[in-house]
PDB file of N, CA and C in Angstrom:
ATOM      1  N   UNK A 114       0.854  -1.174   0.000  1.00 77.00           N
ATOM      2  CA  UNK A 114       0.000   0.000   0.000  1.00 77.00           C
ATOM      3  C   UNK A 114       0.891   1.225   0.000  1.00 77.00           C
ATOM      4  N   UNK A 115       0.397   2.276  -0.926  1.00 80.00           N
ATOM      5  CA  UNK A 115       1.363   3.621  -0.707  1.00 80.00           C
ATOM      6  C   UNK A 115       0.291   4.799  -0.681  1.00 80.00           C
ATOM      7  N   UNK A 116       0.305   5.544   0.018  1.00 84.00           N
ATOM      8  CA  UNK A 116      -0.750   6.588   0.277  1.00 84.00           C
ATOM      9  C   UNK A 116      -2.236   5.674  -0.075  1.00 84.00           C
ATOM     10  N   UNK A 117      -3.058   6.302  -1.318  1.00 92.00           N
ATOM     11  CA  UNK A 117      -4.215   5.464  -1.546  1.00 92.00           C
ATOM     12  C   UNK A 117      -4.757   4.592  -3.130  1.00 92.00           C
ATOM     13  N   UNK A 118      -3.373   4.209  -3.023  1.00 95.00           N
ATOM     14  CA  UNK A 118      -3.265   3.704  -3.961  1.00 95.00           C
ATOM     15  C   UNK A 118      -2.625   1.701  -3.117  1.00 95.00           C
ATOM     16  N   UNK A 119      -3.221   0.747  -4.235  1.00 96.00           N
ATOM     17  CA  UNK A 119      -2.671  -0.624  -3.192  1.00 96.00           C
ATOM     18  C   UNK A 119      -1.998  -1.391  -4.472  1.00 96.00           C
ATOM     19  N   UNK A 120      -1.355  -2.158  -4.263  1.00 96.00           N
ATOM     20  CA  UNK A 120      -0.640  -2.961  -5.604  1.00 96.00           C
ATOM     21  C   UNK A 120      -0.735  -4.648  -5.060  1.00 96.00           C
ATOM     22  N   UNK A 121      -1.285  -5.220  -5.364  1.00 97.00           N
ATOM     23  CA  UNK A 121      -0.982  -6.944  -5.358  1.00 97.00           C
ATOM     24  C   UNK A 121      -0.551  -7.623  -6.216  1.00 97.00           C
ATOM     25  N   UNK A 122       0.099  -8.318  -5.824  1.00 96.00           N
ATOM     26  CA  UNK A 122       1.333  -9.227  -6.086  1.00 96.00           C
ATOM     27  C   UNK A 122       1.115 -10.837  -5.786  1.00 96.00           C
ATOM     28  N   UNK A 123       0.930 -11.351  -6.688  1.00 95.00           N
ATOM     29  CA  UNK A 123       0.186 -13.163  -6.858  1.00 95.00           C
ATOM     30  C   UNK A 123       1.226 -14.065  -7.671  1.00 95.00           C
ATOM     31  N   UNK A 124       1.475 -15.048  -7.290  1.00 92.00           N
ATOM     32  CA  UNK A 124       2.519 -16.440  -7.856  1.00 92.00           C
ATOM     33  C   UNK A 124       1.311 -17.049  -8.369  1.00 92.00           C
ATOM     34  N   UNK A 125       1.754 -17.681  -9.500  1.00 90.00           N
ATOM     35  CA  UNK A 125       0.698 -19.228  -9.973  1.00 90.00           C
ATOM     36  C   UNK A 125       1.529 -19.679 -11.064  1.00 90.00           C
ATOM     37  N   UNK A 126       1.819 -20.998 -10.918  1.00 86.00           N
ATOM     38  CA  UNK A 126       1.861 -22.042 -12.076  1.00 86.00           C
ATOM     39  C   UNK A 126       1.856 -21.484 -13.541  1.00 86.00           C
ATOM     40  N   UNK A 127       3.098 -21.324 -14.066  1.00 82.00           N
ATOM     41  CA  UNK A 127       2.906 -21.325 -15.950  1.00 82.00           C
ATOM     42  C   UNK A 127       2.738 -22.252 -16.391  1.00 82.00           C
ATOM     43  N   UNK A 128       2.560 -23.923 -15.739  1.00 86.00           N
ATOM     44  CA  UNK A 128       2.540 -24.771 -16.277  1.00 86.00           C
ATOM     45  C   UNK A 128       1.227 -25.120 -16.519  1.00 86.00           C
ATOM     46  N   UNK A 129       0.184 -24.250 -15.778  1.00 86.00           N
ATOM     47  CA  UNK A 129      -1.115 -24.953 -16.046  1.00 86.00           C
ATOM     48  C   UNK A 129      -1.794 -24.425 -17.856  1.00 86.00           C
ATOM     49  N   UNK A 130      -1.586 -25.532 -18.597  1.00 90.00           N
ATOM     50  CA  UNK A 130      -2.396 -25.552 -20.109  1.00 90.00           C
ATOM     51  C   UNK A 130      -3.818 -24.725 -20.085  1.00 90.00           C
ATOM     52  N   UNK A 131      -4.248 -24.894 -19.291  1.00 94.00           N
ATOM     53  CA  UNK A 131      -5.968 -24.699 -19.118  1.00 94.00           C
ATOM     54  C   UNK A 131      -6.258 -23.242 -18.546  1.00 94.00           C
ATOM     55  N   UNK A 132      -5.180 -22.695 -17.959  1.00 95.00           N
ATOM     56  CA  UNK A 132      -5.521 -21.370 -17.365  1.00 95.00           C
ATOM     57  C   UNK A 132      -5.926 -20.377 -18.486  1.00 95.00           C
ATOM     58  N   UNK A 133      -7.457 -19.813 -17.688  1.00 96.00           N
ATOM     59  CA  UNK A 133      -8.031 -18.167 -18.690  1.00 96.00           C
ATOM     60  C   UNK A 133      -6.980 -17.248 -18.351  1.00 96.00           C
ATOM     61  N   UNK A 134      -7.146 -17.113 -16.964  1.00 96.00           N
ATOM     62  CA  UNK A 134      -6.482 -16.058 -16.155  1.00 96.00           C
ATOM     63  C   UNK A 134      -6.928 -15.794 -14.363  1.00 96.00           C
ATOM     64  N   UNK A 135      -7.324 -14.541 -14.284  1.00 97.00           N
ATOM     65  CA  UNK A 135      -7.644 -14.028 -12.703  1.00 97.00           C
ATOM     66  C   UNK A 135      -8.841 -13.735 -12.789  1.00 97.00           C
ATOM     67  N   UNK A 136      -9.345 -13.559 -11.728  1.00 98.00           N
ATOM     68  CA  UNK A 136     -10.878 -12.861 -11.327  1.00 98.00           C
ATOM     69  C   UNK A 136     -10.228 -12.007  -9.733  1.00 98.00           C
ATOM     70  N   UNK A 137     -10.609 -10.811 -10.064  1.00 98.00           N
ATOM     71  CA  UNK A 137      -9.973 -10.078  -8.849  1.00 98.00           C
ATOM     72  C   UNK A 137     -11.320  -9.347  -8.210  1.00 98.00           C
ATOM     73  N   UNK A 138     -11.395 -10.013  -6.673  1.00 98.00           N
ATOM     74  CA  UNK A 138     -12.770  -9.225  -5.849  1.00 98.00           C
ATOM     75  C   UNK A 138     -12.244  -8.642  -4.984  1.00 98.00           C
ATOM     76  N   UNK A 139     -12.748  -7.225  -4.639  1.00 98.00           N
ATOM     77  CA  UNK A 139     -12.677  -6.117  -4.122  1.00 98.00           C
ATOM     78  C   UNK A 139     -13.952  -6.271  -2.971  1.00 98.00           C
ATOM     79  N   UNK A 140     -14.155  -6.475  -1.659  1.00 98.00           N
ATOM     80  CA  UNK A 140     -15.336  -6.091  -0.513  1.00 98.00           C
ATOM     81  C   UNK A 140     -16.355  -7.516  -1.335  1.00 98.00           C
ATOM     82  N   UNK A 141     -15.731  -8.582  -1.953  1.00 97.00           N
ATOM     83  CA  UNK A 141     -16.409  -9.297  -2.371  1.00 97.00           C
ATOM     84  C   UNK A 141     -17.123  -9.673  -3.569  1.00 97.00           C
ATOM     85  N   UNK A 142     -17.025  -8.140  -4.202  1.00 98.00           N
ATOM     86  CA  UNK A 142     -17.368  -7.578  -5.496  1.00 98.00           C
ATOM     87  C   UNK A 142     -16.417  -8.242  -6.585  1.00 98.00           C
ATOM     88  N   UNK A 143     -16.740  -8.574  -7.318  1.00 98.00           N
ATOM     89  CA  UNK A 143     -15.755  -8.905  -9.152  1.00 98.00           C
ATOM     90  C   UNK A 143     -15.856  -7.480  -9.629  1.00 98.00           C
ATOM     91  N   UNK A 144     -13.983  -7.177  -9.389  1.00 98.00           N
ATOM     92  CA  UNK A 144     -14.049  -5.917 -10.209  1.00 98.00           C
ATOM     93  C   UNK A 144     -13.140  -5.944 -11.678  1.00 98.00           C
ATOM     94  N   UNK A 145     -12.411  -7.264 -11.457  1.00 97.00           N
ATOM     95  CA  UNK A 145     -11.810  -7.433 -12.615  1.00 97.00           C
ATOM     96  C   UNK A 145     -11.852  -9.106 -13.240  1.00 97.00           C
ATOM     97  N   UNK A 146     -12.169  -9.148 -14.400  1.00 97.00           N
ATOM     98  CA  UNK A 146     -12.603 -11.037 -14.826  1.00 97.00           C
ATOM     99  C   UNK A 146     -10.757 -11.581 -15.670  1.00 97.00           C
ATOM    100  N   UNK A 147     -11.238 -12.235 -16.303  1.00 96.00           N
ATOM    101  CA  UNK A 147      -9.817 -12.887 -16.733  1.00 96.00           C
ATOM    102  C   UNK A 147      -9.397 -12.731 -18.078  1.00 96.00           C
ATOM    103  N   UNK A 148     -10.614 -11.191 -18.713  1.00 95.00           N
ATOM    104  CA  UNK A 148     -10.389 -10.489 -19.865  1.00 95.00           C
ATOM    105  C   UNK A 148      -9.337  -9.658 -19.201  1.00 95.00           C
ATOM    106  N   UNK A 149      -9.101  -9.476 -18.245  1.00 96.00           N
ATOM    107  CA  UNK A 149      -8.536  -7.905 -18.213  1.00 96.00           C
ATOM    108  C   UNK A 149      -7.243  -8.963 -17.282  1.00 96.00           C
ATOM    109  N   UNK A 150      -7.187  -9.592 -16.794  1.00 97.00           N
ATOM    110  CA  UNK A 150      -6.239 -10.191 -15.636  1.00 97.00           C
ATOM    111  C   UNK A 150      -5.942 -11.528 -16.203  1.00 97.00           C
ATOM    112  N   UNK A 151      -5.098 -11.321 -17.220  1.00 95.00           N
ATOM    113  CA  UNK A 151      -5.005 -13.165 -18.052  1.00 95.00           C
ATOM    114  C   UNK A 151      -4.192 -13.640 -17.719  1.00 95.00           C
ATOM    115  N   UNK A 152      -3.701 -14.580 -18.200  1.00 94.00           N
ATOM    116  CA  UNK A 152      -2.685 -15.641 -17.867  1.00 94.00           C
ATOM    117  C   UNK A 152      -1.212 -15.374 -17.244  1.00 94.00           C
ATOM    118  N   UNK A 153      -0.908 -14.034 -17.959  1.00 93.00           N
ATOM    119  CA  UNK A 153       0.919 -13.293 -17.911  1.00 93.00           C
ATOM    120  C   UNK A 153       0.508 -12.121 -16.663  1.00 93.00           C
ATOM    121  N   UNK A 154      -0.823 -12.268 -15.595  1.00 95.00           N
ATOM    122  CA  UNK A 154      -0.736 -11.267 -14.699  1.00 95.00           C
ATOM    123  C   UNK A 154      -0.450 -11.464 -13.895  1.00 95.00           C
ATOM    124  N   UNK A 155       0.337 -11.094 -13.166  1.00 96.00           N
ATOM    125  CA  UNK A 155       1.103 -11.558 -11.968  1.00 96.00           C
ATOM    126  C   UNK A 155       0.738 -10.212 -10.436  1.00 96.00           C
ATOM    127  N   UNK A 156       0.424  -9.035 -11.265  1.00 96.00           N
ATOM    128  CA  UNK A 156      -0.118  -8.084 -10.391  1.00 96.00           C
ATOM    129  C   UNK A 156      -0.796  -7.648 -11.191  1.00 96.00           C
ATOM    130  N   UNK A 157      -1.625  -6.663 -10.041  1.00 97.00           N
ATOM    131  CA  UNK A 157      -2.915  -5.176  -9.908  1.00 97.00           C
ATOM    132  C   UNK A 157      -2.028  -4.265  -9.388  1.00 97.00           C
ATOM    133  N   UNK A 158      -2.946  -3.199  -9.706  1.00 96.00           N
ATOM    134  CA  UNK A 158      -2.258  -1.631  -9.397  1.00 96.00           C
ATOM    135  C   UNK A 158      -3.951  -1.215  -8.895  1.00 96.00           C
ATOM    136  N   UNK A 159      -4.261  -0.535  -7.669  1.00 96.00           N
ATOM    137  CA  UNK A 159      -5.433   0.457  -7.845  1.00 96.00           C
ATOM    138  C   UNK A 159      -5.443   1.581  -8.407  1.00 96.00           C
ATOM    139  N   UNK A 160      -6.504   1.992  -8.634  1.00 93.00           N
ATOM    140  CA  UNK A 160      -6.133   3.760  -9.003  1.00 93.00           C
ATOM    141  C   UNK A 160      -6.572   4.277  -7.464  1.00 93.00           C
ATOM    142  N   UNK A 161      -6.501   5.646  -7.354  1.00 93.00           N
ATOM    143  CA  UNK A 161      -6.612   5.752  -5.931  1.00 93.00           C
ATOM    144  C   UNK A 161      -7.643   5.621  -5.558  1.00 93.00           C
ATOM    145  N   UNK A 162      -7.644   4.978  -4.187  1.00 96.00           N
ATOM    146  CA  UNK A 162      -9.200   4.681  -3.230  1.00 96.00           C
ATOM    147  C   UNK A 162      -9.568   5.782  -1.943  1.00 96.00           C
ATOM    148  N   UNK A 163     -10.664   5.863  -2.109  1.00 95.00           N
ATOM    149  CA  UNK A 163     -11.421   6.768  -0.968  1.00 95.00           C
ATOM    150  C   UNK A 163     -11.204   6.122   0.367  1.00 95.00           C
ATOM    151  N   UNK A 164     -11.319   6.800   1.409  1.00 96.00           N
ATOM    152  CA  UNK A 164     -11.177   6.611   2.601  1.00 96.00           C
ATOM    153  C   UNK A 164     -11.950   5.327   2.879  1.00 96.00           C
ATOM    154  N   UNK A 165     -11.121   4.140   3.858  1.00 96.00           N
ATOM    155  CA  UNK A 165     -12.284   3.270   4.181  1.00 96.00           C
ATOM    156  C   UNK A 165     -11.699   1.795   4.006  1.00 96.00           C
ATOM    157  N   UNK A 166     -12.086   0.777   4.381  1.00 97.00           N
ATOM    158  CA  UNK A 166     -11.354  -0.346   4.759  1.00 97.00           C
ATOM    159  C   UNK A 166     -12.030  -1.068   3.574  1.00 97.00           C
ATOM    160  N   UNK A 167     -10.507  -2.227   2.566  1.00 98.00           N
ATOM    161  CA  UNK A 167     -10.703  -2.605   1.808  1.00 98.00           C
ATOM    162  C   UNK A 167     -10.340  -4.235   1.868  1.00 98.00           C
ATOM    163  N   UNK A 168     -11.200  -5.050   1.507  1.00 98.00           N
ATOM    164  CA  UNK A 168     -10.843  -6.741   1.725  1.00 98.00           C
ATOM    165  C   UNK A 168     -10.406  -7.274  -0.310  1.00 98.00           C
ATOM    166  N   UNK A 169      -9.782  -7.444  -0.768  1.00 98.00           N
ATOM    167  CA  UNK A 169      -9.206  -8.707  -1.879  1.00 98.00           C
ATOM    168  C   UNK A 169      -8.937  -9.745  -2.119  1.00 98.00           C
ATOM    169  N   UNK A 170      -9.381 -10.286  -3.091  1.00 98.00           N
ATOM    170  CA  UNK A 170      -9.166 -11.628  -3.276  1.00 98.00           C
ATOM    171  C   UNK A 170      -9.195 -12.568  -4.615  1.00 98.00           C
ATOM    172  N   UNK A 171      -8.247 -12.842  -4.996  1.00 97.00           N
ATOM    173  CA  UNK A 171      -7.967 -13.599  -6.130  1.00 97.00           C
ATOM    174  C   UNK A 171      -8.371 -14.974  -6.357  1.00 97.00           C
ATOM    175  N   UNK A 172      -8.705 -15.237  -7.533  1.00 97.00           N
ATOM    176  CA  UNK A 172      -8.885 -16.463  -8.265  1.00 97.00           C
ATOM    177  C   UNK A 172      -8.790 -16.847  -9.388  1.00 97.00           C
ATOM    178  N   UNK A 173      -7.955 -18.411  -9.497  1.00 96.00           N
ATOM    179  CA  UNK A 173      -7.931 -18.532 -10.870  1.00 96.00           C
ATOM    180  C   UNK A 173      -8.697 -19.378 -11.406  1.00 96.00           C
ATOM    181  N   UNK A 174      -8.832 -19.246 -13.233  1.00 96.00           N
ATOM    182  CA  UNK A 174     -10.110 -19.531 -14.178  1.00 96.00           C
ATOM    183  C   UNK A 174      -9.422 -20.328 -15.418  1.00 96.00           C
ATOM    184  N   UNK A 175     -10.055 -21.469 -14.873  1.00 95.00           N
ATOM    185  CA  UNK A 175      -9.356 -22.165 -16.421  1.00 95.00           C
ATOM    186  C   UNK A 175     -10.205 -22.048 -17.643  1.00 95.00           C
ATOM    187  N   UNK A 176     -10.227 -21.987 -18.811  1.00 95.00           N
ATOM    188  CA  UNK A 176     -10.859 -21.574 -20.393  1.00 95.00           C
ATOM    189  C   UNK A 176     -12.026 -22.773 -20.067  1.00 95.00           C
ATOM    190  N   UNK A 177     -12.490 -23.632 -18.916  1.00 95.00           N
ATOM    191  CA  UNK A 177     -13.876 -24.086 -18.930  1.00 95.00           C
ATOM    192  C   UNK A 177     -14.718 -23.768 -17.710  1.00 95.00           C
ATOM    193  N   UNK A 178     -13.723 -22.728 -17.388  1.00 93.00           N
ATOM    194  CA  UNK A 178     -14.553 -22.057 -16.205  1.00 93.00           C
ATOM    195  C   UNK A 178     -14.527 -22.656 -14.685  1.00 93.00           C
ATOM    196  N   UNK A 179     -13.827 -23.045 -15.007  1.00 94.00           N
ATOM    197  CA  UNK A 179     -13.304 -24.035 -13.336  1.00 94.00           C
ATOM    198  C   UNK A 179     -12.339 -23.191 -12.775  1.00 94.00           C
ATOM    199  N   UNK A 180     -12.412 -22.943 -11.757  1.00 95.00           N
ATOM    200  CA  UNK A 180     -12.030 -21.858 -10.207  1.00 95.00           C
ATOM    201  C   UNK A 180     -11.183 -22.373  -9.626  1.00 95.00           C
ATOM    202  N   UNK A 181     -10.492 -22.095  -9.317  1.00 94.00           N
ATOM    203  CA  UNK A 181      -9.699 -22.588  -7.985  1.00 94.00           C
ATOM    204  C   UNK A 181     -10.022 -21.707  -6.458  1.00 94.00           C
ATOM    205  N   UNK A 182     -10.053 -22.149  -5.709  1.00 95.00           N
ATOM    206  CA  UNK A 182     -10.408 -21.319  -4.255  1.00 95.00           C
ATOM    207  C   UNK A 182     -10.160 -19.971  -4.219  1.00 95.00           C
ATOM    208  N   UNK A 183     -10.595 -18.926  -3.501  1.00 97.00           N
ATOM    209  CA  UNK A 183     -10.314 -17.686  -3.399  1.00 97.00           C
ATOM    210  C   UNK A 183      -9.048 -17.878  -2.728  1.00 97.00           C
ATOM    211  N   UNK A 184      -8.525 -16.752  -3.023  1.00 96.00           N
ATOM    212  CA  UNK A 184      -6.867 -17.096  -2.353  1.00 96.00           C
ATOM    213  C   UNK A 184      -7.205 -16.002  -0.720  1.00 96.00           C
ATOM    214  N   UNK A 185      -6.571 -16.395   0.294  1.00 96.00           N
ATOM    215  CA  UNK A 185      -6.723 -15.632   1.561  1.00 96.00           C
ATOM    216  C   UNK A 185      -6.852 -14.123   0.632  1.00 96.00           C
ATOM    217  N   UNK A 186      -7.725 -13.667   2.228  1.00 97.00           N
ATOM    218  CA  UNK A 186      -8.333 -12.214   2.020  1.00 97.00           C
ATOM    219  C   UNK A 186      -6.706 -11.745   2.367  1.00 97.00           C
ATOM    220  N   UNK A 187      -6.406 -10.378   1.741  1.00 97.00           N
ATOM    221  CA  UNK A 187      -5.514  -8.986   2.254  1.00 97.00           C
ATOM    222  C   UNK A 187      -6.285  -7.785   2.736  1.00 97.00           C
ATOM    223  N   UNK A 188      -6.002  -7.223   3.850  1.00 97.00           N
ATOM    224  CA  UNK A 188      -6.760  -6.222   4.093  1.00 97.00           C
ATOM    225  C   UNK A 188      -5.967  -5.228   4.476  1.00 97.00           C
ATOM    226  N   UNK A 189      -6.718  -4.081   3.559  1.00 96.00           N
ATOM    227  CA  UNK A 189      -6.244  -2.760   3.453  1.00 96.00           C
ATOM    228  C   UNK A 189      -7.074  -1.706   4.197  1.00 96.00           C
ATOM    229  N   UNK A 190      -6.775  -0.440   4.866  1.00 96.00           N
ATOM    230  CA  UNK A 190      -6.832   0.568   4.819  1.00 96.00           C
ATOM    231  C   UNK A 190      -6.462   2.035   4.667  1.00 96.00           C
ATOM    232  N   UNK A 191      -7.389   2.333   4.069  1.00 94.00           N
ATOM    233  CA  UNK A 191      -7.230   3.978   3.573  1.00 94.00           C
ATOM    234  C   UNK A 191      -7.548   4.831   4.263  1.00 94.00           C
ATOM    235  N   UNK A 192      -6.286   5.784   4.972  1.00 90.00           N
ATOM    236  CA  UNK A 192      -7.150   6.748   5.927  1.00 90.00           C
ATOM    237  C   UNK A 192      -7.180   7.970   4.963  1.00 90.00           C
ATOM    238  N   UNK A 193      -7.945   9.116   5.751  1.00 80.00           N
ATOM    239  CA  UNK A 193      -8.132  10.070   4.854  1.00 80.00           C
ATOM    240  C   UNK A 193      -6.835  11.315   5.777  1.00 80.00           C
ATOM    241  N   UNK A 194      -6.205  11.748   4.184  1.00 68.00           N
ATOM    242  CA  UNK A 194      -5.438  12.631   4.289  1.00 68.00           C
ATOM    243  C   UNK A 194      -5.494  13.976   5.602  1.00 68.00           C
ATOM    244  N   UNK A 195      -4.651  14.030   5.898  1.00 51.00           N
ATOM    245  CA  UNK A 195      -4.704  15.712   6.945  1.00 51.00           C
ATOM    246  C   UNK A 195      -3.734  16.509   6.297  1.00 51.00           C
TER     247      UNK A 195
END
């Protein structure tokens, strides 16, 4: 985390044939699918976030739609500037 901006950083297997990519949830939310987070992503960048406590969590998507577990939550907060 740097001011209000957060960056994650994820390992996975190049060996898996079958991988789409990521599904990245934000407070539980899908804010990014495995169009935007494919196979060669290894990180996220936020753009900056508003004040307020943030939970993430990754998963990967093989090209038939099979998941692997959410990976442990990270939890962030954003305080607001003085």
């Amino acid at each position: 985390k740097e001011g209000a901006t957060v960056t994650l950083h994820w390992k996975y297997s190049d060996e898996i044939d079958d991988l789409a990519g990521f599904r990245l949830y934000e407070n539980g939310k899908l804010i990014l699918s495995e169009e935007k987070l494919t196979t060669k992503s290894r990180n996220w960048k936020s753009s900056s976030l508003k004040p307020g406590k943030y939970e993430y969590q990754i998963e990967a998507v093989s090209k038939f739609d099979v998941k692997s577990e959410l990976s442990k939550p990270r939890f962030f907060t954003i305080k607001t500037e003085h």
